[in-house]
mmCIF file with all atom_site columns, C-alpha atoms in Angstrom:
data_model
loop_
_atom_site.group_PDB
_atom_site.id
_atom_site.type_symbol
_atom_site.label_atom_id
_atom_site.label_alt_id
_atom_site.label_comp_id
_atom_site.label_asym_id
_atom_site.label_entity_id
_atom_site.label_seq_id
_atom_site.pdbx_PDB_ins_code
_atom_site.Cartn_x
_atom_site.Cartn_y
_atom_site.Cartn_z
_atom_site.occupancy
_atom_site.B_iso_or_equiv
_atom_site.pdbx_formal_charge
_atom_site.auth_seq_id
_atom_site.auth_comp_id
_atom_site.auth_asym_id
_atom_site.auth_atom_id
_atom_site.pdbx_PDB_model_num
ATOM 1   C CA . MET A 1 1   ? 134.702 157.973 -7.959  1.00 0.00 ? 125 MET A CA 1
ATOM 2   C CA . LYS A 1 2   ? 136.429 154.855 -9.060  1.00 0.00 ? 126 LYS A CA 1
ATOM 3   C CA . PRO A 1 3   ? 135.012 151.448 -8.109  1.00 0.00 ? 127 PRO A CA 1
ATOM 4   C CA . LEU A 1 4   ? 138.009 150.589 -5.929  1.00 0.00 ? 128 LEU A CA 1
ATOM 5   C CA . GLN A 1 5   ? 137.630 153.800 -3.979  1.00 0.00 ? 129 GLN A CA 1
ATOM 6   C CA . LYS A 1 6   ? 133.928 153.121 -3.491  1.00 0.00 ? 130 LYS A CA 1
ATOM 7   C CA . ILE A 1 7   ? 134.692 149.680 -2.027  1.00 0.00 ? 131 ILE A CA 1
ATOM 8   C CA . PHE A 1 8   ? 137.342 151.071 0.336   1.00 0.00 ? 132 PHE A CA 1
ATOM 9   C CA . PHE A 1 9   ? 135.046 153.886 1.484   1.00 0.00 ? 133 PHE A CA 1
ATOM 10  C CA . LEU A 1 10  ? 132.173 151.427 2.163   1.00 0.00 ? 134 LEU A CA 1
ATOM 11  C CA . PHE A 1 11  ? 134.475 149.133 4.121   1.00 0.00 ? 135 PHE A CA 1
ATOM 12  C CA . PHE A 1 12  ? 135.742 152.035 6.228   1.00 0.00 ? 136 PHE A CA 1
ATOM 13  C CA . PHE A 1 13  ? 132.193 153.228 6.944   1.00 0.00 ? 137 PHE A CA 1
ATOM 14  C CA . LEU A 1 14  ? 131.114 149.735 8.123   1.00 0.00 ? 138 LEU A CA 1
ATOM 15  C CA . LEU A 1 15  ? 134.137 149.488 10.416  1.00 0.00 ? 139 LEU A CA 1
ATOM 16  C CA . ILE A 1 16  ? 133.333 152.819 12.123  1.00 0.00 ? 140 ILE A CA 1
ATOM 17  C CA . PHE A 1 17  ? 129.658 151.839 12.504  1.00 0.00 ? 141 PHE A CA 1
ATOM 18  C CA . GLN A 1 18  ? 130.556 148.458 14.124  1.00 0.00 ? 142 GLN A CA 1
ATOM 19  C CA . TYR A 1 19  ? 132.929 150.105 16.593  1.00 0.00 ? 143 TYR A CA 1
ATOM 20  C CA . GLY A 1 20  ? 130.233 152.577 17.682  1.00 0.00 ? 144 GLY A CA 1
ATOM 21  C CA . ASN A 1 21  ? 127.758 149.774 18.433  1.00 0.00 ? 145 ASN A CA 1
ATOM 22  C CA . ALA A 1 22  ? 130.363 147.852 20.412  1.00 0.00 ? 146 ALA A CA 1
ATOM 23  C CA . GLN A 1 23  ? 130.946 150.876 22.640  1.00 0.00 ? 147 GLN A CA 1
ATOM 24  C CA . SER A 1 24  ? 127.212 151.300 23.309  1.00 0.00 ? 148 SER A CA 1
ATOM 25  C CA . ASP A 1 25  ? 126.881 147.627 24.507  1.00 0.00 ? 149 ASP A CA 1
ATOM 26  C CA . LEU A 1 26  ? 129.276 148.115 27.431  1.00 0.00 ? 150 LEU A CA 1
ATOM 27  C CA . PRO A 1 27  ? 127.471 148.603 30.839  1.00 0.00 ? 151 PRO A CA 1
ATOM 28  C CA . SER A 1 28  ? 127.921 151.961 32.436  1.00 0.00 ? 152 SER A CA 1
ATOM 29  C CA . GLN A 1 29  ? 129.861 151.873 35.694  1.00 0.00 ? 153 GLN A CA 1
ATOM 30  C CA . ASN A 1 30  ? 129.480 154.229 38.646  1.00 0.00 ? 154 ASN A CA 1
ATOM 31  C CA . PRO A 1 31  ? 132.142 154.115 41.365  1.00 0.00 ? 155 PRO A CA 1
ATOM 32  C CA . LEU A 1 32  ? 130.868 152.885 44.802  1.00 0.00 ? 156 LEU A CA 1
ATOM 33  C CA . SER A 1 33  ? 132.082 154.579 47.929  1.00 0.00 ? 157 SER A CA 1
ATOM 34  C CA . ILE A 1 34  ? 132.343 151.996 50.759  1.00 0.00 ? 158 ILE A CA 1
ATOM 35  C CA . LYS A 1 35  ? 132.974 153.399 54.223  1.00 0.00 ? 159 LYS A CA 1
ATOM 36  C CA . ALA A 1 36  ? 134.000 151.503 57.313  1.00 0.00 ? 160 ALA A CA 1
ATOM 37  C CA . GLU A 1 37  ? 131.099 150.692 59.678  1.00 0.00 ? 161 GLU A CA 1
ATOM 38  C CA . GLU A 1 38  ? 130.898 153.256 62.407  1.00 0.00 ? 162 GLU A CA 1
ATOM 39  C CA . ASN A 1 39  ? 130.548 152.072 65.999  1.00 0.00 ? 163 ASN A CA 1
ATOM 40  C CA . ASN A 1 40  ? 127.159 153.602 66.712  1.00 0.00 ? 164 ASN A CA 1
ATOM 41  C CA . THR A 1 41  ? 125.026 152.184 69.523  1.00 0.00 ? 165 THR A CA 1
ATOM 42  C CA . THR A 1 42  ? 121.903 153.930 68.259  1.00 0.00 ? 166 THR A CA 1
ATOM 43  C CA . SER A 1 43  ? 119.915 151.767 65.908  1.00 0.00 ? 167 SER A CA 1
ATOM 44  C CA . LYS A 1 44  ? 117.259 153.197 63.614  1.00 0.00 ? 168 LYS A CA 1
ATOM 45  C CA . GLY A 1 45  ? 115.928 149.855 62.430  1.00 0.00 ? 169 GLY A CA 1
ATOM 46  C CA . PRO A 1 46  ? 115.157 146.356 63.706  1.00 0.00 ? 170 PRO A CA 1
ATOM 47  C CA . VAL A 1 47  ? 118.035 144.304 65.068  1.00 0.00 ? 171 VAL A CA 1
ATOM 48  C CA . LEU A 1 48  ? 118.404 140.628 64.293  1.00 0.00 ? 172 LEU A CA 1
ATOM 49  C CA . ASN A 1 49  ? 119.618 138.588 67.258  1.00 0.00 ? 173 ASN A CA 1
ATOM 50  C CA . ILE A 1 50  ? 121.631 135.753 65.810  1.00 0.00 ? 174 ILE A CA 1
ATOM 51  C CA . PRO A 1 51  ? 122.296 132.944 68.312  1.00 0.00 ? 175 PRO A CA 1
ATOM 52  C CA . SER A 1 52  ? 125.915 132.310 69.067  1.00 0.00 ? 176 SER A CA 1
ATOM 53  C CA . VAL A 1 53  ? 127.385 129.129 67.687  1.00 0.00 ? 177 VAL A CA 1
ATOM 54  C CA . ILE A 1 54  ? 130.368 129.444 69.987  1.00 0.00 ? 178 ILE A CA 1
ATOM 55  C CA . ASN A 1 55  ? 128.749 129.820 73.403  1.00 0.00 ? 179 ASN A CA 1
ATOM 56  C CA . LYS A 1 56  ? 127.753 126.547 75.064  1.00 0.00 ? 180 LYS A CA 1
ATOM 57  C CA . GLN A 1 57  ? 124.073 125.789 74.680  1.00 0.00 ? 181 GLN A CA 1
ATOM 58  C CA . PRO A 1 58  ? 121.991 124.186 77.465  1.00 0.00 ? 182 PRO A CA 1
ATOM 59  C CA . ASP A 1 59  ? 121.733 120.419 77.468  1.00 0.00 ? 183 ASP A CA 1
ATOM 60  C CA . ILE A 1 60  ? 118.664 119.017 75.748  1.00 0.00 ? 184 ILE A CA 1
ATOM 61  C CA . ASN A 1 61  ? 117.097 115.681 76.534  1.00 0.00 ? 185 ASN A CA 1
ATOM 62  C CA . ILE A 1 62  ? 117.196 113.919 73.188  1.00 0.00 ? 186 ILE A CA 1
ATOM 63  C CA . LYS A 1 63  ? 114.418 111.598 74.343  1.00 0.00 ? 187 LYS A CA 1
ATOM 64  C CA . ASP A 1 64  ? 111.968 114.454 74.128  1.00 0.00 ? 188 ASP A CA 1
ATOM 65  C CA . SER A 1 65  ? 111.559 115.946 70.659  1.00 0.00 ? 189 SER A CA 1
ATOM 66  C CA . LEU A 1 66  ? 110.478 119.294 72.147  1.00 0.00 ? 190 LEU A CA 1
ATOM 67  C CA . GLY A 1 67  ? 113.566 119.621 74.310  1.00 0.00 ? 191 GLY A CA 1
ATOM 68  C CA . ARG A 1 68  ? 111.599 119.493 77.552  1.00 0.00 ? 192 ARG A CA 1
ATOM 69  C CA . ARG A 1 69  ? 112.462 117.377 80.534  1.00 0.00 ? 193 ARG A CA 1
ATOM 70  C CA . PRO A 1 70  ? 110.265 114.279 80.992  1.00 0.00 ? 194 PRO A CA 1
ATOM 71  C CA . VAL A 1 71  ? 107.368 114.917 83.331  1.00 0.00 ? 195 VAL A CA 1
ATOM 72  C CA . LYS A 1 72  ? 106.796 112.442 86.171  1.00 0.00 ? 196 LYS A CA 1
ATOM 73  C CA . MET A 1 73  ? 103.364 112.578 87.697  1.00 0.00 ? 197 MET A CA 1
ATOM 74  C CA . LEU A 1 74  ? 104.430 110.685 90.796  1.00 0.00 ? 198 LEU A CA 1
ATOM 75  C CA . PRO A 1 75  ? 107.695 110.146 92.654  1.00 0.00 ? 199 PRO A CA 1
ATOM 76  C CA . GLU A 1 76  ? 109.294 106.864 91.654  1.00 0.00 ? 200 GLU A CA 1
ATOM 77  C CA . ARG A 1 77  ? 109.053 105.503 95.160  1.00 0.00 ? 201 ARG A CA 1
ATOM 78  C CA . GLU A 1 78  ? 105.265 105.572 94.870  1.00 0.00 ? 202 GLU A CA 1
ATOM 79  C CA . LEU A 1 79  ? 105.192 103.584 91.667  1.00 0.00 ? 203 LEU A CA 1
ATOM 80  C CA . VAL A 1 80  ? 104.980 99.815  91.972  1.00 0.00 ? 204 VAL A CA 1
ATOM 81  C CA . GLN A 1 81  ? 105.367 97.561  88.979  1.00 0.00 ? 205 GLN A CA 1
ATOM 82  C CA . ALA A 1 82  ? 102.609 95.058  88.365  1.00 0.00 ? 206 ALA A CA 1
ATOM 83  C CA . GLY A 1 83  ? 103.252 91.745  90.085  1.00 0.00 ? 207 GLY A CA 1
ATOM 84  C CA . GLN A 1 84  ? 106.012 93.124  92.334  1.00 0.00 ? 208 GLN A CA 1
ATOM 85  C CA . ASN A 1 85  ? 104.018 93.048  95.593  1.00 0.00 ? 209 ASN A CA 1
ATOM 86  C CA . PRO A 1 86  ? 105.774 90.324  97.646  1.00 0.00 ? 210 PRO A CA 1
ATOM 87  C CA . ASN A 1 87  ? 102.721 89.689  99.851  1.00 0.00 ? 211 ASN A CA 1
ATOM 88  C CA . LEU A 1 88  ? 100.508 89.164  96.809  1.00 0.00 ? 212 LEU A CA 1
ATOM 89  C CA . LYS A 1 89  ? 103.065 86.796  95.294  1.00 0.00 ? 213 LYS A CA 1
ATOM 90  C CA . LYS A 1 90  ? 103.116 84.783  98.505  1.00 0.00 ? 214 LYS A CA 1
ATOM 91  C CA . LYS A 1 91  ? 99.328  84.535  98.629  1.00 0.00 ? 215 LYS A CA 1
ATOM 92  C CA . ILE A 1 92  ? 99.094  83.494  94.982  1.00 0.00 ? 216 ILE A CA 1
ATOM 93  C CA . ALA A 1 93  ? 101.738 80.818  95.567  1.00 0.00 ? 217 ALA A CA 1
ATOM 94  C CA . VAL A 1 94  ? 99.759  79.496  98.523  1.00 0.00 ? 218 VAL A CA 1
ATOM 95  C CA . LEU A 1 95  ? 96.584  79.387  96.438  1.00 0.00 ? 219 LEU A CA 1
ATOM 96  C CA . LYS A 1 96  ? 98.305  77.496  93.632  1.00 0.00 ? 220 LYS A CA 1
ATOM 97  C CA . GLU A 1 97  ? 99.541  74.848  96.057  1.00 0.00 ? 221 GLU A CA 1
ATOM 98  C CA . GLY A 1 98  ? 96.372  74.817  98.145  1.00 0.00 ? 222 GLY A CA 1
ATOM 99  C CA . ASN A 1 99  ? 94.712  71.923  96.316  1.00 0.00 ? 223 ASN A CA 1
ATOM 100 C CA . ASN A 1 100 ? 97.583  69.610  97.175  1.00 0.00 ? 224 ASN A CA 1
ATOM 101 C CA . LEU A 1 101 ? 98.434  70.798  100.689 1.00 0.00 ? 225 LEU A CA 1
ATOM 102 C CA . ASN A 1 102 ? 96.829  70.249  104.039 1.00 0.00 ? 226 ASN A CA 1
ATOM 103 C CA . PHE A 1 103 ? 96.675  73.264  106.341 1.00 0.00 ? 227 PHE A CA 1
ATOM 104 C CA . PRO A 1 104 ? 96.294  72.062  109.915 1.00 0.00 ? 228 PRO A CA 1
ATOM 105 C CA . ASP A 1 105 ? 95.128  73.818  113.093 1.00 0.00 ? 229 ASP A CA 1
ATOM 106 C CA . ILE A 1 106 ? 96.923  76.984  114.180 1.00 0.00 ? 230 ILE A CA 1
ATOM 107 C CA . TYR A 1 107 ? 97.521  78.093  117.758 1.00 0.00 ? 231 TYR A CA 1
ATOM 108 C CA . TYR A 1 108 ? 98.313  81.791  118.205 1.00 0.00 ? 232 TYR A CA 1
ATOM 109 C CA . GLY A 1 109 ? 99.003  81.744  121.928 1.00 0.00 ? 233 GLY A CA 1
ATOM 110 C CA . ASP A 1 110 ? 97.686  83.482  125.028 1.00 0.00 ? 234 ASP A CA 1
ATOM 111 C CA . ILE A 1 111 ? 97.031  87.218  125.384 1.00 0.00 ? 235 ILE A CA 1
ATOM 112 C CA . ARG A 1 112 ? 96.341  88.901  128.730 1.00 0.00 ? 236 ARG A CA 1
ATOM 113 C CA . GLU A 1 113 ? 93.635  91.531  128.560 1.00 0.00 ? 237 GLU A CA 1
ATOM 114 C CA . ASN A 1 114 ? 91.601  92.901  131.500 1.00 0.00 ? 238 ASN A CA 1
ATOM 115 C CA . GLY A 1 115 ? 89.153  95.018  129.543 1.00 0.00 ? 239 GLY A CA 1
ATOM 116 C CA . GLU A 1 116 ? 85.413  94.518  129.591 1.00 0.00 ? 240 GLU A CA 1
ATOM 117 C CA . TYR A 1 117 ? 85.195  93.278  126.022 1.00 0.00 ? 241 TYR A CA 1
ATOM 118 C CA . ILE A 1 118 ? 87.080  92.798  122.750 1.00 0.00 ? 242 ILE A CA 1
ATOM 119 C CA . ASP A 1 119 ? 86.114  93.535  119.152 1.00 0.00 ? 243 ASP A CA 1
ATOM 120 C CA . ILE A 1 120 ? 87.178  91.100  116.434 1.00 0.00 ? 244 ILE A CA 1
ATOM 121 C CA . VAL A 1 121 ? 87.124  92.080  112.746 1.00 0.00 ? 245 VAL A CA 1
ATOM 122 C CA . TYR A 1 122 ? 87.909  89.700  109.891 1.00 0.00 ? 246 TYR A CA 1
ATOM 123 C CA . ARG A 1 123 ? 87.985  89.565  106.091 1.00 0.00 ? 247 ARG A CA 1
ATOM 124 C CA . ASP A 1 124 ? 89.141  87.383  103.200 1.00 0.00 ? 248 ASP A CA 1
ATOM 125 C CA . SER A 1 125 ? 92.849  88.011  102.669 1.00 0.00 ? 249 SER A CA 1
ATOM 126 C CA . GLY A 1 126 ? 93.389  85.774  99.652  1.00 0.00 ? 250 GLY A CA 1
ATOM 127 C CA . ALA A 1 127 ? 94.411  86.961  96.205  1.00 0.00 ? 251 ALA A CA 1
ATOM 128 C CA . TYR A 1 128 ? 90.835  86.118  95.150  1.00 0.00 ? 252 TYR A CA 1
ATOM 129 C CA . ILE A 1 129 ? 87.590  86.621  97.045  1.00 0.00 ? 253 ILE A CA 1
ATOM 130 C CA . ASP A 1 130 ? 86.334  83.040  96.738  1.00 0.00 ? 254 ASP A CA 1
ATOM 131 C CA . ASP A 1 131 ? 83.473  82.597  99.253  1.00 0.00 ? 255 ASP A CA 1
ATOM 132 C CA . ASP A 1 132 ? 85.498  81.282  102.170 1.00 0.00 ? 256 ASP A CA 1
ATOM 133 C CA . ILE A 1 133 ? 83.138  80.393  105.028 1.00 0.00 ? 257 ILE A CA 1
ATOM 134 C CA . ILE A 1 134 ? 84.033  80.331  108.732 1.00 0.00 ? 258 ILE A CA 1
ATOM 135 C CA . LYS A 1 135 ? 82.521  79.829  112.155 1.00 0.00 ? 259 LYS A CA 1
ATOM 136 C CA . ILE A 1 136 ? 83.650  81.645  115.311 1.00 0.00 ? 260 ILE A CA 1
ATOM 137 C CA . ILE A 1 137 ? 83.404  79.656  118.513 1.00 0.00 ? 261 ILE A CA 1
ATOM 138 C CA . MET A 1 138 ? 83.874  81.042  122.041 1.00 0.00 ? 262 MET A CA 1
ATOM 139 C CA . ASN A 1 139 ? 84.479  78.482  124.816 1.00 0.00 ? 263 ASN A CA 1
ATOM 140 C CA . ASP A 1 140 ? 82.747  75.768  122.759 1.00 0.00 ? 264 ASP A CA 1
ATOM 141 C CA . SER A 1 141 ? 79.734  78.006  122.018 1.00 0.00 ? 265 SER A CA 1
ATOM 142 C CA . ILE A 1 142 ? 79.110  79.268  118.496 1.00 0.00 ? 266 ILE A CA 1
ATOM 143 C CA . VAL A 1 143 ? 79.060  83.067  118.409 1.00 0.00 ? 267 VAL A CA 1
ATOM 144 C CA . VAL A 1 144 ? 79.206  83.463  114.593 1.00 0.00 ? 268 VAL A CA 1
ATOM 145 C CA . ASP A 1 145 ? 77.652  80.707  112.493 1.00 0.00 ? 269 ASP A CA 1
ATOM 146 C CA . GLU A 1 146 ? 78.812  80.145  108.923 1.00 0.00 ? 270 GLU A CA 1
ATOM 147 C CA . THR A 1 147 ? 79.602  83.618  107.688 1.00 0.00 ? 271 THR A CA 1
ATOM 148 C CA . ILE A 1 148 ? 81.092  84.267  104.259 1.00 0.00 ? 272 ILE A CA 1
ATOM 149 C CA . LEU A 1 149 ? 84.318  86.260  104.235 1.00 0.00 ? 273 LEU A CA 1
ATOM 150 C CA . THR A 1 150 ? 84.342  89.329  101.989 1.00 0.00 ? 274 THR A CA 1
ATOM 151 C CA . GLU A 1 151 ? 86.955  91.873  100.965 1.00 0.00 ? 275 GLU A CA 1
ATOM 152 C CA . ASN A 1 152 ? 85.605  94.241  103.636 1.00 0.00 ? 276 ASN A CA 1
ATOM 153 C CA . TYR A 1 153 ? 85.925  93.770  107.369 1.00 0.00 ? 277 TYR A CA 1
ATOM 154 C CA . ASN A 1 154 ? 83.030  92.326  109.337 1.00 0.00 ? 278 ASN A CA 1
ATOM 155 C CA . GLY A 1 155 ? 83.158  92.012  113.085 1.00 0.00 ? 279 GLY A CA 1
ATOM 156 C CA . ILE A 1 156 ? 81.766  90.910  116.416 1.00 0.00 ? 280 ILE A CA 1
ATOM 157 C CA . ARG A 1 157 ? 82.018  92.161  119.994 1.00 0.00 ? 281 ARG A CA 1
ATOM 158 C CA . ILE A 1 158 ? 82.707  89.558  122.652 1.00 0.00 ? 282 ILE A CA 1
ATOM 159 C CA . LYS A 1 159 ? 82.328  90.177  126.360 1.00 0.00 ? 283 LYS A CA 1
ATOM 160 C CA . LEU A 1 160 ? 85.238  88.764  128.315 1.00 0.00 ? 284 LEU A CA 1
ATOM 161 C CA . LYS A 1 161 ? 84.820  86.627  131.384 1.00 0.00 ? 285 LYS A CA 1
ATOM 162 C CA . LYS A 1 162 ? 87.452  86.051  134.045 1.00 0.00 ? 286 LYS A CA 1
ATOM 163 C CA . GLY A 1 163 ? 89.892  83.310  133.239 1.00 0.00 ? 287 GLY A CA 1
ATOM 164 C CA . PHE A 1 164 ? 90.392  81.760  129.820 1.00 0.00 ? 288 PHE A CA 1
ATOM 165 C CA . ASN A 1 165 ? 88.465  82.967  126.797 1.00 0.00 ? 289 ASN A CA 1
ATOM 166 C CA . GLU A 1 166 ? 89.219  80.516  124.003 1.00 0.00 ? 290 GLU A CA 1
ATOM 167 C CA . ILE A 1 167 ? 88.304  81.835  120.553 1.00 0.00 ? 291 ILE A CA 1
ATOM 168 C CA . ASP A 1 168 ? 88.330  79.437  117.590 1.00 0.00 ? 292 ASP A CA 1
ATOM 169 C CA . PHE A 1 169 ? 88.067  80.431  113.935 1.00 0.00 ? 293 PHE A CA 1
ATOM 170 C CA . LYS A 1 170 ? 86.939  77.275  112.120 1.00 0.00 ? 294 LYS A CA 1
ATOM 171 C CA . ALA A 1 171 ? 87.123  76.825  108.339 1.00 0.00 ? 295 ALA A CA 1
ATOM 172 C CA . VAL A 1 172 ? 83.794  75.493  107.059 1.00 0.00 ? 296 VAL A CA 1
ATOM 173 C CA . ASN A 1 173 ? 85.098  75.113  103.492 1.00 0.00 ? 297 ASN A CA 1
ATOM 174 C CA . ASN A 1 174 ? 88.166  75.710  101.332 1.00 0.00 ? 298 ASN A CA 1
ATOM 175 C CA . GLY A 1 175 ? 86.553  78.312  99.105  1.00 0.00 ? 299 GLY A CA 1
ATOM 176 C CA . TYR A 1 176 ? 86.826  78.098  95.330  1.00 0.00 ? 300 TYR A CA 1
ATOM 177 C CA . TYR A 1 177 ? 90.598  78.576  95.587  1.00 0.00 ? 301 TYR A CA 1
ATOM 178 C CA . PRO A 1 178 ? 91.946  76.594  98.563  1.00 0.00 ? 302 PRO A CA 1
ATOM 179 C CA . PRO A 1 179 ? 92.899  77.152  101.278 1.00 0.00 ? 303 PRO A CA 1
ATOM 180 C CA . ASN A 1 180 ? 90.502  79.110  103.479 1.00 0.00 ? 304 ASN A CA 1
ATOM 181 C CA . SER A 1 181 ? 92.378  82.379  103.991 1.00 0.00 ? 305 SER A CA 1
ATOM 182 C CA . ALA A 1 182 ? 91.620  85.358  106.218 1.00 0.00 ? 306 ALA A CA 1
ATOM 183 C CA . GLU A 1 183 ? 93.042  88.329  108.080 1.00 0.00 ? 307 GLU A CA 1
ATOM 184 C CA . PHE A 1 184 ? 91.761  89.318  111.505 1.00 0.00 ? 308 PHE A CA 1
ATOM 185 C CA . LYS A 1 185 ? 92.371  92.001  114.129 1.00 0.00 ? 309 LYS A CA 1
ATOM 186 C CA . VAL A 1 186 ? 91.508  92.079  117.814 1.00 0.00 ? 310 VAL A CA 1
ATOM 187 C CA . TYR A 1 187 ? 90.770  95.415  119.573 1.00 0.00 ? 311 TYR A CA 1
ATOM 188 C CA . ASN A 1 188 ? 90.415  96.015  123.303 1.00 0.00 ? 312 ASN A CA 1
ATOM 189 C CA . ASP A 1 189 ? 87.766  98.274  124.792 1.00 0.00 ? 313 ASP A CA 1
ATOM 190 C CA . LYS A 1 190 ? 90.144  101.226 124.370 1.00 0.00 ? 314 LYS A CA 1
ATOM 191 C CA . LYS A 1 191 ? 90.115  100.727 120.562 1.00 0.00 ? 315 LYS A CA 1
ATOM 192 C CA . GLU A 1 192 ? 93.716  99.517  120.613 1.00 0.00 ? 316 GLU A CA 1
ATOM 193 C CA . VAL A 1 193 ? 94.848  96.655  118.372 1.00 0.00 ? 317 VAL A CA 1
ATOM 194 C CA . ILE A 1 194 ? 96.103  93.898  120.663 1.00 0.00 ? 318 ILE A CA 1
ATOM 195 C CA . TYR A 1 195 ? 96.491  91.214  117.990 1.00 0.00 ? 319 TYR A CA 1
ATOM 196 C CA . HIS A 1 196 ? 96.703  91.100  114.183 1.00 0.00 ? 320 HIS A CA 1
ATOM 197 C CA . GLU A 1 197 ? 97.318  87.970  112.112 1.00 0.00 ? 321 GLU A CA 1
ATOM 198 C CA . ASP A 1 198 ? 96.416  85.924  109.001 1.00 0.00 ? 322 ASP A CA 1
ATOM 199 C CA . TRP A 1 199 ? 95.428  82.283  108.664 1.00 0.00 ? 323 TRP A CA 1
ATOM 200 C CA . PHE A 1 200 ? 95.471  79.617  105.965 1.00 0.00 ? 324 PHE A CA 1
ATOM 201 C CA . LEU A 1 201 ? 93.265  76.680  106.894 1.00 0.00 ? 325 LEU A CA 1
ATOM 202 C CA . SER A 1 202 ? 91.978  73.546  105.238 1.00 0.00 ? 326 SER A CA 1
ATOM 203 C CA . LYS A 1 203 ? 88.336  72.594  105.638 1.00 0.00 ? 327 LYS A CA 1
ATOM 204 C CA . ASP A 1 204 ? 87.468  71.722  109.286 1.00 0.00 ? 328 ASP A CA 1
ATOM 205 C CA . SER A 1 205 ? 90.779  73.121  110.583 1.00 0.00 ? 329 SER A CA 1
ATOM 206 C CA . LYS A 1 206 ? 90.751  75.949  113.101 1.00 0.00 ? 330 LYS A CA 1
ATOM 207 C CA . ALA A 1 207 ? 92.860  78.881  114.319 1.00 0.00 ? 331 ALA A CA 1
ATOM 208 C CA . THR A 1 208 ? 92.810  79.398  118.074 1.00 0.00 ? 332 THR A CA 1
ATOM 209 C CA . LEU A 1 209 ? 93.549  82.467  120.195 1.00 0.00 ? 333 LEU A CA 1
ATOM 210 C CA . ILE A 1 210 ? 93.218  82.501  124.004 1.00 0.00 ? 334 ILE A CA 1
ATOM 211 C CA . ILE A 1 211 ? 92.585  85.750  125.864 1.00 0.00 ? 335 ILE A CA 1
ATOM 212 C CA . THR A 1 212 ? 93.107  85.592  129.604 1.00 0.00 ? 336 THR A CA 1
ATOM 213 C CA . LYS A 1 213 ? 91.328  88.027  131.872 1.00 0.00 ? 337 LYS A CA 1
ATOM 214 C CA . GLU A 1 214 ? 92.548  88.162  135.469 1.00 0.00 ? 338 GLU A CA 1
#
């Protein structure tokens, strides 16, 4: 065989060998048969419930990261903000001005009561319990001598006589936070409240209530 023929034959052999390798590198393909999904209500496997993004979702309170409504332990009407009690504000204002003011005698008037006796209870009504001291005088006779007012009620029973029964509550001191302040109630012998009032008195001033028994 001539040299030129040998070269041509070798070139032809290499070309056929390269073509065969190229064919073997191509991936084999199998046709896929895709059928339309049948409407079958019977499921043989687990079903994933995907939430709808179209339907309206319930409102969520963005103030609560868990989506729950805020919990209120008490109705709002039962909640009182600190310092909002008008009676307490009034008492504190009186105490602040007490050092510069004079609180004179108080006359509460005349009450008609025909019972056998009355009960009087009294306590310190100031914003601070400050050792206010009082005397109780009945028709110029001392019936309670220099008692210290506390946050709790203390009391006395007084037998009524016919005619005028003048009861004086006298301030012995101003307390640590002037003026001398108190709340008192008067009960008849049927346990009914017949009078209820407060006083603010300077030292040596008095609050007077007259009970008339016919």
